[in-house]
């Protein structure tokens, strides 16, 4: 007689990387929600460009399609007319 052994069966690790979506043209708050829902971190950089609507993403780093590890940062450049 001995002690029992408990086994846990796994379906494998959660995907370590995610593809960055295209955020250009999105509202900044929606873009950040999209980023965080993928397990990434959002960083906003505000710029003033009179020809672009307020609070709209006009550039992102890295570009869409880039594979990042969860927890990495996506920087969005956001127009701020304030």
PDB file of C-alpha atoms in Angstrom:
ATOM      1  CA  UNK A   1       0.000   0.000   0.000  1.00  0.00           C
ATOM      2  CA  UNK A   2       1.157   3.509  -0.707  1.00  0.00           C
ATOM      3  CA  UNK A   3      -0.053   7.023  -1.222  1.00  0.00           C
ATOM      4  CA  UNK A   4      -2.141   8.079  -4.202  1.00  0.00           C
ATOM      5  CA  UNK A   5      -0.904  10.180  -7.090  1.00  0.00           C
ATOM      6  CA  UNK A   6      -2.983  13.028  -8.486  1.00  0.00           C
ATOM      7  CA  UNK A   7      -2.612  13.742 -12.201  1.00  0.00           C
ATOM      8  CA  UNK A   8      -3.728  16.925 -13.943  1.00  0.00           C
ATOM      9  CA  UNK A   9      -4.229  16.720 -17.697  1.00  0.00           C
ATOM     10  CA  UNK A  10      -3.474  19.905 -19.636  1.00  0.00           C
ATOM     11  CA  UNK A  11      -4.502  20.953 -23.125  1.00  0.00           C
ATOM     12  CA  UNK A  12      -1.157  22.724 -23.459  1.00  0.00           C
ATOM     13  CA  UNK A  13       0.076  26.203 -22.685  1.00  0.00           C
ATOM     14  CA  UNK A  14      -1.946  29.262 -23.567  1.00  0.00           C
ATOM     15  CA  UNK A  15      -0.636  30.883 -26.727  1.00  0.00           C
ATOM     16  CA  UNK A  16       2.415  32.869 -25.654  1.00  0.00           C
ATOM     17  CA  UNK A  17       2.168  35.369 -28.505  1.00  0.00           C
ATOM     18  CA  UNK A  18      -0.652  37.390 -29.986  1.00  0.00           C
ATOM     19  CA  UNK A  19      -0.916  39.311 -33.239  1.00  0.00           C
ATOM     20  CA  UNK A  20      -1.275  43.073 -32.859  1.00  0.00           C
ATOM     21  CA  UNK A  21      -4.505  44.276 -34.525  1.00  0.00           C
ATOM     22  CA  UNK A  22      -4.842  47.387 -36.680  1.00  0.00           C
ATOM     23  CA  UNK A  23      -5.827  50.199 -34.303  1.00  0.00           C
ATOM     24  CA  UNK A  24      -5.424  53.198 -36.616  1.00  0.00           C
ATOM     25  CA  UNK A  25      -8.692  55.125 -36.984  1.00  0.00           C
ATOM     26  CA  UNK A  26     -10.156  53.717 -33.760  1.00  0.00           C
ATOM     27  CA  UNK A  27     -11.260  55.717 -30.736  1.00  0.00           C
ATOM     28  CA  UNK A  28      -8.356  55.676 -28.247  1.00  0.00           C
ATOM     29  CA  UNK A  29     -10.388  54.112 -25.411  1.00  0.00           C
ATOM     30  CA  UNK A  30     -11.705  51.337 -27.672  1.00  0.00           C
ATOM     31  CA  UNK A  31      -8.181  50.703 -28.964  1.00  0.00           C
ATOM     32  CA  UNK A  32      -6.877  50.295 -25.409  1.00  0.00           C
ATOM     33  CA  UNK A  33      -9.738  47.925 -24.535  1.00  0.00           C
ATOM     34  CA  UNK A  34      -8.879  45.852 -27.607  1.00  0.00           C
ATOM     35  CA  UNK A  35      -5.198  45.758 -26.648  1.00  0.00           C
ATOM     36  CA  UNK A  36      -5.811  44.766 -23.027  1.00  0.00           C
ATOM     37  CA  UNK A  37      -8.344  42.080 -24.022  1.00  0.00           C
ATOM     38  CA  UNK A  38      -5.459  40.370 -25.852  1.00  0.00           C
ATOM     39  CA  UNK A  39      -3.281  40.402 -22.740  1.00  0.00           C
ATOM     40  CA  UNK A  40      -1.158  43.319 -23.935  1.00  0.00           C
ATOM     41  CA  UNK A  41      -0.541  46.679 -22.269  1.00  0.00           C
ATOM     42  CA  UNK A  42      -1.673  49.981 -23.774  1.00  0.00           C
ATOM     43  CA  UNK A  43       0.393  53.173 -23.740  1.00  0.00           C
ATOM     44  CA  UNK A  44      -1.149  56.402 -25.072  1.00  0.00           C
ATOM     45  CA  UNK A  45       0.983  59.215 -26.472  1.00  0.00           C
ATOM     46  CA  UNK A  46      -0.963  62.415 -27.155  1.00  0.00           C
ATOM     47  CA  UNK A  47      -0.188  64.706 -30.091  1.00  0.00           C
ATOM     48  CA  UNK A  48      -2.051  67.695 -31.492  1.00  0.00           C
ATOM     49  CA  UNK A  49      -2.905  67.410 -35.189  1.00  0.00           C
ATOM     50  CA  UNK A  50      -5.724  69.782 -36.264  1.00  0.00           C
ATOM     51  CA  UNK A  51      -6.650  67.735 -39.355  1.00  0.00           C
ATOM     52  CA  UNK A  52      -7.498  64.542 -37.415  1.00  0.00           C
ATOM     53  CA  UNK A  53     -10.549  63.991 -35.210  1.00  0.00           C
ATOM     54  CA  UNK A  54     -10.017  64.253 -31.450  1.00  0.00           C
ATOM     55  CA  UNK A  55      -9.113  61.088 -29.490  1.00  0.00           C
ATOM     56  CA  UNK A  56      -8.485  59.027 -32.636  1.00  0.00           C
ATOM     57  CA  UNK A  57      -5.481  56.714 -33.073  1.00  0.00           C
ATOM     58  CA  UNK A  58      -3.373  57.892 -36.025  1.00  0.00           C
ATOM     59  CA  UNK A  59      -0.285  55.709 -35.517  1.00  0.00           C
ATOM     60  CA  UNK A  60       0.697  52.617 -33.577  1.00  0.00           C
ATOM     61  CA  UNK A  61       3.903  50.839 -32.588  1.00  0.00           C
ATOM     62  CA  UNK A  62       4.376  48.046 -33.348  1.00  0.00           C
ATOM     63  CA  UNK A  63       2.466  47.766 -36.602  1.00  0.00           C
ATOM     64  CA  UNK A  64      -0.537  45.483 -37.007  1.00  0.00           C
ATOM     65  CA  UNK A  65       0.340  41.863 -37.633  1.00  0.00           C
ATOM     66  CA  UNK A  66       3.397  41.961 -35.362  1.00  0.00           C
ATOM     67  CA  UNK A  67       3.579  39.039 -32.914  1.00  0.00           C
ATOM     68  CA  UNK A  68       4.082  40.082 -29.282  1.00  0.00           C
ATOM     69  CA  UNK A  69       4.306  38.161 -26.042  1.00  0.00           C
ATOM     70  CA  UNK A  70       1.409  38.718 -23.648  1.00  0.00           C
ATOM     71  CA  UNK A  71       2.292  41.564 -21.283  1.00  0.00           C
ATOM     72  CA  UNK A  72       4.208  43.534 -23.927  1.00  0.00           C
ATOM     73  CA  UNK A  73       3.305  47.172 -24.619  1.00  0.00           C
ATOM     74  CA  UNK A  74       1.525  48.568 -27.667  1.00  0.00           C
ATOM     75  CA  UNK A  75       1.946  52.331 -28.037  1.00  0.00           C
ATOM     76  CA  UNK A  76      -0.831  54.290 -29.719  1.00  0.00           C
ATOM     77  CA  UNK A  77      -0.432  57.870 -30.896  1.00  0.00           C
ATOM     78  CA  UNK A  78      -3.668  59.713 -30.214  1.00  0.00           C
ATOM     79  CA  UNK A  79      -4.828  63.107 -31.437  1.00  0.00           C
ATOM     80  CA  UNK A  80      -5.599  65.486 -28.578  1.00  0.00           C
ATOM     81  CA  UNK A  81      -7.212  68.776 -29.557  1.00  0.00           C
ATOM     82  CA  UNK A  82      -7.553  69.860 -25.929  1.00  0.00           C
TER      83      UNK A  82
END
